[in-house]
PDB file of C-alpha atoms in Angstrom:
ATOM      1  CA  MET A   1     -34.561 -37.237 -67.237  1.00 75.00           C
ATOM      2  CA  ASN A   2     -36.317 -37.489 -63.655  1.00 80.00           C
ATOM      3  CA  GLY A   3     -34.027 -40.021 -62.952  1.00 88.00           C
ATOM      4  CA  LEU A   4     -30.948 -37.472 -63.405  1.00 88.00           C
ATOM      5  CA  PHE A   5     -32.593 -35.027 -60.960  1.00 90.00           C
ATOM      6  CA  SER A   6     -32.875 -37.877 -58.502  1.00 93.00           C
ATOM      7  CA  GLN A   7     -29.407 -38.899 -58.736  1.00 95.00           C
ATOM      8  CA  ILE A   8     -27.708 -35.487 -58.430  1.00 95.00           C
ATOM      9  CA  PHE A   9     -30.316 -34.726 -55.255  1.00 95.00           C
ATOM     10  CA  GLU A  10     -29.054 -37.992 -53.657  1.00 96.00           C
ATOM     11  CA  TRP A  11     -25.647 -36.583 -54.129  1.00 95.00           C
ATOM     12  CA  ILE A  12     -26.485 -33.403 -53.025  1.00 96.00           C
ATOM     13  CA  ARG A  13     -27.995 -34.948 -49.534  1.00 97.00           C
ATOM     14  CA  GLU A  14     -24.957 -37.426 -49.558  1.00 97.00           C
ATOM     15  CA  ASP A  15     -23.066 -33.984 -49.577  1.00 96.00           C
ATOM     16  CA  HIS A  16     -24.203 -32.266 -47.128  1.00 97.00           C
ATOM     17  CA  ALA A  17     -24.690 -35.596 -44.902  1.00 98.00           C
ATOM     18  CA  ALA A  18     -20.766 -36.005 -45.445  1.00 97.00           C
ATOM     19  CA  TYR A  19     -19.310 -32.517 -44.429  1.00 97.00           C
ATOM     20  CA  PRO A  20     -22.461 -29.906 -43.267  1.00 98.00           C
ATOM     21  CA  VAL A  21     -19.852 -27.105 -42.518  1.00 98.00           C
ATOM     22  CA  ARG A  22     -18.149 -27.717 -45.827  1.00 98.00           C
ATOM     23  CA  PHE A  23     -21.467 -28.026 -47.790  1.00 98.00           C
ATOM     24  CA  TYR A  24     -22.829 -24.332 -46.665  1.00 98.00           C
ATOM     25  CA  LEU A  25     -19.526 -22.929 -47.040  1.00 98.00           C
ATOM     26  CA  GLU A  26     -19.189 -23.681 -50.502  1.00 97.00           C
ATOM     27  CA  VAL A  27     -22.757 -22.869 -51.496  1.00 98.00           C
ATOM     28  CA  THR A  28     -21.461 -19.650 -49.460  1.00 98.00           C
ATOM     29  CA  ALA A  29     -18.370 -19.297 -51.977  1.00 98.00           C
ATOM     30  CA  TRP A  30     -20.672 -20.494 -54.843  1.00 98.00           C
ATOM     31  CA  ALA A  31     -23.129 -17.044 -53.885  1.00 98.00           C
ATOM     32  CA  VAL A  32     -19.904 -14.843 -53.594  1.00 98.00           C
ATOM     33  CA  SER A  33     -19.081 -16.303 -56.716  1.00 97.00           C
ATOM     34  CA  ILE A  34     -22.276 -15.497 -58.703  1.00 98.00           C
ATOM     35  CA  GLY A  35     -22.794 -12.190 -56.968  1.00 98.00           C
ATOM     36  CA  CYS A  36     -19.206 -10.772 -58.124  1.00 97.00           C
ATOM     37  CA  SER A  37     -19.681 -11.622 -61.614  1.00 97.00           C
ATOM     38  CA  LEU A  38     -23.512 -10.131 -61.967  1.00 98.00           C
ATOM     39  CA  THR A  39     -21.485  -7.287 -59.965  1.00 98.00           C
ATOM     40  CA  MET A  40     -18.937  -6.812 -62.615  1.00 96.00           C
ATOM     41  CA  ALA A  41     -21.426  -7.051 -65.765  1.00 97.00           C
ATOM     42  CA  LEU A  42     -23.722  -4.874 -64.442  1.00 98.00           C
ATOM     43  CA  THR A  43     -21.053  -2.151 -63.479  1.00 98.00           C
ATOM     44  CA  VAL A  44     -18.800  -2.092 -66.539  1.00 97.00           C
ATOM     45  CA  PRO A  45     -16.637  -0.365 -68.024  1.00 96.00           C
ATOM     46  CA  ASN A  46     -16.336   0.906 -64.612  1.00 95.00           C
ATOM     47  CA  PRO A  47     -16.851  -1.963 -62.123  1.00 95.00           C
ATOM     48  CA  PRO A  48     -16.327  -1.626 -58.323  1.00 96.00           C
ATOM     49  CA  LEU A  49     -12.453  -3.592 -58.291  1.00 94.00           C
ATOM     50  CA  ALA A  50     -11.550  -2.287 -54.749  1.00 94.00           C
ATOM     51  CA  THR A  51     -14.673  -3.866 -53.383  1.00 95.00           C
ATOM     52  CA  LEU A  52     -15.416  -7.149 -55.329  1.00 96.00           C
ATOM     53  CA  TYR A  53     -11.562  -8.147 -55.367  1.00 96.00           C
ATOM     54  CA  PRO A  54     -11.509  -8.678 -51.616  1.00 97.00           C
ATOM     55  CA  ILE A  55     -14.573 -10.779 -51.194  1.00 98.00           C
ATOM     56  CA  TRP A  56     -13.980 -12.457 -54.378  1.00 97.00           C
ATOM     57  CA  ILE A  57     -10.457 -13.363 -52.624  1.00 98.00           C
ATOM     58  CA  GLY A  58     -12.666 -14.614 -49.494  1.00 98.00           C
ATOM     59  CA  GLY A  59     -15.003 -17.011 -51.703  1.00 98.00           C
ATOM     60  CA  CYS A  60     -12.067 -18.574 -53.344  1.00 98.00           C
ATOM     61  CA  CYS A  61     -10.164 -18.931 -50.436  1.00 98.00           C
ATOM     62  CA  ILE A  62     -13.160 -20.938 -48.817  1.00 98.00           C
ATOM     63  CA  TYR A  63     -13.278 -22.923 -52.283  1.00 98.00           C
ATOM     64  CA  ALA A  64      -9.360 -23.835 -51.528  1.00 98.00           C
ATOM     65  CA  TRP A  65     -10.250 -24.781 -47.871  1.00 98.00           C
ATOM     66  CA  ALA A  66     -12.984 -26.879 -49.493  1.00 98.00           C
ATOM     67  CA  ALA A  67     -10.721 -28.195 -52.088  1.00 98.00           C
ATOM     68  CA  TRP A  68      -8.150 -29.320 -48.986  1.00 98.00           C
ATOM     69  CA  THR A  69     -11.043 -30.867 -47.222  1.00 97.00           C
ATOM     70  CA  ARG A  70     -11.824 -32.935 -50.662  1.00 96.00           C
ATOM     71  CA  GLN A  71      -8.566 -33.972 -51.209  1.00 97.00           C
ATOM     72  CA  SER A  72      -8.886 -32.360 -54.768  1.00 97.00           C
ATOM     73  CA  PHE A  73      -5.792 -30.793 -55.877  1.00 97.00           C
ATOM     74  CA  GLY A  74      -6.344 -29.510 -59.091  1.00 97.00           C
ATOM     75  CA  MET A  75      -9.360 -27.143 -56.929  1.00 97.00           C
ATOM     76  CA  LEU A  76      -6.544 -26.504 -54.381  1.00 98.00           C
ATOM     77  CA  ALA A  77      -4.100 -25.510 -57.179  1.00 98.00           C
ATOM     78  CA  ASN A  78      -6.532 -23.851 -59.206  1.00 98.00           C
ATOM     79  CA  TYR A  79      -8.280 -21.576 -56.264  1.00 98.00           C
ATOM     80  CA  CYS A  80      -4.691 -21.022 -54.342  1.00 98.00           C
ATOM     81  CA  LEU A  81      -3.249 -19.645 -57.682  1.00 98.00           C
ATOM     82  CA  LEU A  82      -6.692 -17.075 -58.039  1.00 97.00           C
ATOM     83  CA  VAL A  83      -6.018 -15.893 -54.618  1.00 98.00           C
ATOM     84  CA  SER A  84      -1.832 -15.349 -55.379  1.00 98.00           C
ATOM     85  CA  ILE A  85      -3.489 -13.288 -58.393  1.00 97.00           C
ATOM     86  CA  ASP A  86      -6.283 -11.200 -57.582  1.00 96.00           C
ATOM     87  CA  SER A  87      -4.239 -10.371 -54.518  1.00 97.00           C
ATOM     88  CA  ILE A  88      -1.747  -8.897 -56.308  1.00 97.00           C
ATOM     89  CA  ALA A  89      -4.611  -6.889 -58.612  1.00 95.00           C
ATOM     90  CA  LEU A  90      -5.831  -5.846 -55.210  1.00 96.00           C
ATOM     91  CA  ILE A  91      -2.464  -4.622 -53.944  1.00 96.00           C
ATOM     92  CA  ARG A  92      -1.566  -3.034 -57.366  1.00 96.00           C
ATOM     93  CA  ILE A  93      -5.404  -0.861 -57.000  1.00 94.00           C
ATOM     94  CA  ILE A  94      -4.923   0.010 -53.487  1.00 94.00           C
ATOM     95  CA  MET A  95      -1.302   1.238 -54.476  1.00 94.00           C
ATOM     96  CA  HIS A  96      -2.624   3.311 -57.536  1.00 93.00           C
ATOM     97  CA  ALA A  97      -5.420   4.945 -55.761  1.00 83.00           C
ATOM     98  CA  ASN A  98      -3.054   6.737 -53.119  1.00 71.00           C
TER      99      ASN A  98
END
């Protein structure tokens, strides 16, 4: 088990060393994702979607950029699609609020 943790920490160290800006942005996007999910879970049935969606979309944009720099088509496609879907949802929320 210790060998597995050593490998994971080494991989994290190497990832950080390879592209520190991407590493910190991905950690930020991860924190945004967890924060939005926790907020959603704690506030159902009436989550503050007008507040959460822009934050979530921003995190997805960071992940999309990170996927681009990693040359990961699957991740890039996923996060671009999430940005599109959630942007439409945000627009619908704004339109219905007026």
